[in-house]
Amino acid sequence: MRRGRDVAALVRAARDGDPRAVARLISLVEDADPALPEVAAALTDHAGTAQVIGLTGSPGVGKSTTTNELVRALRARGRRVGVLAVDPSSPFTGGAILGDRVRMQDHATDAGVYIRSMSSRGHLGGLAAATPQAVRVLEGAGCDVVLVETVGVGQAEVEVASLADTTLVLLAPGMGDAIQAVKAGILEIADIFVVNKADRDGADATYRDIQGSIALGERQPGDWRPTVLRSVASRAEGVDDILAAIDKHHDWLVEHGELARRREARAAAEIEGIALATLRSRISSLRDGTALPKLASAVAGGELDPYTAARNLLDGLEVQGT
Amino acid sequence: MRRGRDVAALVRAARDGDPRAVARLISLVEDADPALPEVAAALTDHAGTAQVIGLTGSPGVGKSTTTNELVRALRARGRRVGVLAVDPSSPFTGGAILGDRVRMQDHATDAGVYIRSMSSRGHLGGLAAATPQAVRVLEGAGCDVVLVETVGVGQAEVEVASLADTTLVLLAPGMGDAIQAVKAGILEIADIFVVNKADRDGADATYRDIQGSIALGERQPGDWRPTVLRSVASRAEGVDDILAAIDKHHDWLVEHGELARRREARAAAEIEGIALATLRSRISSLRDGTALPKLASAVAGGELDPYTAARNLLDGLEVQGT
């Protein structure tokens, strides 16, 4: 996109609540548009204003339904809500609406709710890098709460979920999720477990399983002990309990200085990621120059070792910012 | 390890044919030992002296047996042979002998053969980065031919296989390998296809399948058209045909200037990989400093955007060699 005036106008429109401007800004994030640094700069003073809640779990545990009910309850409290539905396993969902997003249309006409599916598309650092920037866009648009929903329970989901202030892990009876959660390292990142579909057979066993895993988990004195709740999201049962647990965890974060610590750690990871992506693209750009082919020819010909060649290459690299 | 004299002595011992010195040097490569640049420098003048042959295929197609027979045939021709058995999917094989390596013990007492299993262990750039350096060790030890055997047909295997001058892809009847090969991009990297277990039902169908895929593949005039062969490695049938095809491909590479071009492209990728790994570790080392925490705190507090922070971080980064 064109620079300068356009970015400023877009950010202003997003702040005024124009959903198309918000959508456009998130697309810029997904595409890793060259205007991104400008977008980020324009959004700076709103950074950190939203409470970021991560929500993850295997397919079929009821993530969309739960998100839907959480949005409804938050709206009833007068909070502005953003939802980022992230699918790390699929690079192709694009800005398109996921199939089960249709249920979200409950909120389609509510100006206090933004719902967006996200993919990694062209973003160099992947979704783990793109998501915090998309959160910033939603903060800029005045969201008080941002729900980041990820599909699945793998490493990518752990990374995305770890961007949240509070992370919810959803389980359902009889899916072996509890064991999966432990395996995937979800246990370490979950602040709240929700056994959804709690009216089904096996809900008690799942509840006990996860309580057992938590009891076995290593914690220092003063660490947060994950809450375990039950819900039947399809009947809106247990949703108030979830919100109450989120509030309680948020208070704990603030009291223990953990909120600031988590957000700083996240910011550090984000800065490192951007710095590394910058360096990677500068190194790639050397392919068109004369230095790399010359060094490669010397290495292939046995005149130079690759380490010395890499050092020579770095000597000629402009690393300093613009 | 200690520097200077030790590395020089080790490289000298490897050149004199001491198998323990060769093993020790490959372990340094696997572990990304700090002495690696020194090792690489000491090995420089032997770089590019060996013919590098890649061999890949799904589990069960007969890779080990084929490698074993190729080694036997190459030894009969008086060539010194190195074998690197690489398993990209397992970070844990270590320097240990894989189960099926036992068959290789045919050559255990032959001083003209080095056999080594390799894992990525601590190596920053993974096996794709470690393998060319291990090849260099084997070249330094006087190997005329280095066989790089990879397990499986995924992206990691494609990367490792692409380090070779000539890449063999093994298939077996009735395993759906042909389709797998096309999917995984193996078709683009294979110079020679070998339908092993050619005495089994379905061998003709597999042969026709792969011929059909090759016919459909895009090639420029003058490009190499992959050879398709049959073998029964367990009875040593077809092995001479494979060696003849390798020789023919090697001649073609030399005639068309492709050998130099491929090796330079590989060297360029290797240099880039080392340069990037160097920068990554320098950025990581900033975590212990004061700059990154300060910038992270400013970003988390909404005083700075992450792009400006990354630029500031890079301004303070020492990138130049040593």
XYZ file of C-alpha atoms in Angstrom, chain A residues 36-37 40-41 44-45 47-48 123 133 136 263-264 267-268 270-272 274-276 278-280 283-284 287 292 295-297 299-300 302-307 309-311 313-315 317 319-322, chain B residues 36-37 40-41 44-45 47-48 123 133 136 263-264 267-268 270-272 274-276 278-280 283-284 287 292 295-297 299-300 302-307 309-311 313-315 317 319-322:
100
model
C 3.891 -2.576 8.890
C 6.508 -0.599 10.869
C 2.945 -0.380 14.451
C 4.271 3.108 15.185
C 1.921 2.415 19.814
C 0.075 4.499 22.350
C -0.437 -0.972 23.115
C -1.195 -2.991 26.217
C 4.466 -13.377 7.294
C 0.652 -7.239 15.832
C -2.270 -4.366 18.624
C 4.186 -8.724 28.593
C 7.837 -7.699 28.691
C 7.743 -7.882 23.748
C 11.357 -9.103 23.936
C 8.670 -10.012 19.362
C 11.599 -7.592 18.998
C 14.045 -10.486 18.558
C 11.563 -8.817 13.934
C 15.330 -8.232 14.216
C 16.069 -11.751 13.012
C 15.244 -8.238 9.103
C 18.695 -9.823 9.104
C 17.441 -12.882 7.247
C 21.277 -11.830 3.905
C 18.916 -13.147 1.233
C 22.190 -13.295 -3.455
C 28.164 -14.055 -2.156
C 32.682 -16.388 -1.864
C 30.611 -19.410 -2.907
C 32.882 -20.012 -5.852
C 34.371 -22.294 -1.112
C 33.286 -24.703 -3.857
C 38.476 -25.356 -2.018
C 40.201 -21.969 -1.691
C 38.190 -20.835 1.336
C 36.298 -22.508 4.172
C 32.615 -21.653 4.633
C 33.127 -20.119 8.088
C 33.365 -16.950 3.902
C 30.417 -16.314 6.241
C 32.559 -13.953 8.306
C 29.940 -11.893 4.114
C 28.908 -10.448 7.476
C 31.722 -7.904 7.323
C 26.547 -6.587 5.664
C 22.850 -4.303 9.638
C 22.081 -0.975 11.173
C 18.478 0.170 10.814
C 17.545 2.021 7.659
C 34.304 -26.049 13.814
C 35.590 -23.007 11.898
C 36.714 -26.347 8.277
C 39.772 -24.192 7.614
C 39.711 -26.558 2.940
C 42.206 -27.803 0.403
C 37.044 -29.627 -0.439
C 35.285 -30.801 -3.570
C 23.686 -28.160 15.297
C 30.664 -30.231 6.778
C 34.165 -32.298 3.997
C 28.452 -26.952 -5.957
C 28.539 -23.162 -5.978
C 28.338 -23.386 -1.058
C 26.273 -20.194 -1.207
C 26.016 -23.094 3.301
C 27.631 -19.668 3.739
C 24.199 -18.035 4.167
C 26.389 -20.102 8.781
C 26.001 -16.323 8.567
C 22.394 -16.524 9.717
C 25.960 -16.497 13.682
C 23.540 -13.574 13.705
C 20.877 -15.614 15.493
C 20.838 -11.704 18.887
C 20.131 -14.370 21.513
C 19.082 -11.306 26.252
C 16.835 -5.740 25.015
C 13.458 -1.949 24.720
C 11.015 -4.730 25.680
C 9.813 -2.722 28.633
C 7.309 -1.773 23.874
C 5.209 -3.463 26.570
C 3.306 1.437 24.795
C 6.180 3.924 24.536
C 7.800 2.298 21.509
C 6.684 0.099 18.627
C 8.445 -3.245 18.123
C 9.859 -2.323 14.706
C 12.801 -1.341 18.956
C 14.191 -3.999 16.596
C 15.977 -1.295 14.598
C 18.554 -3.386 18.800
C 20.268 -3.937 15.454
C 22.017 -0.561 15.694
C 24.589 -5.276 17.298
C 27.802 -8.190 13.322
C 31.252 -8.058 11.867
C 33.274 -11.240 12.124
C 35.020 -12.185 15.335
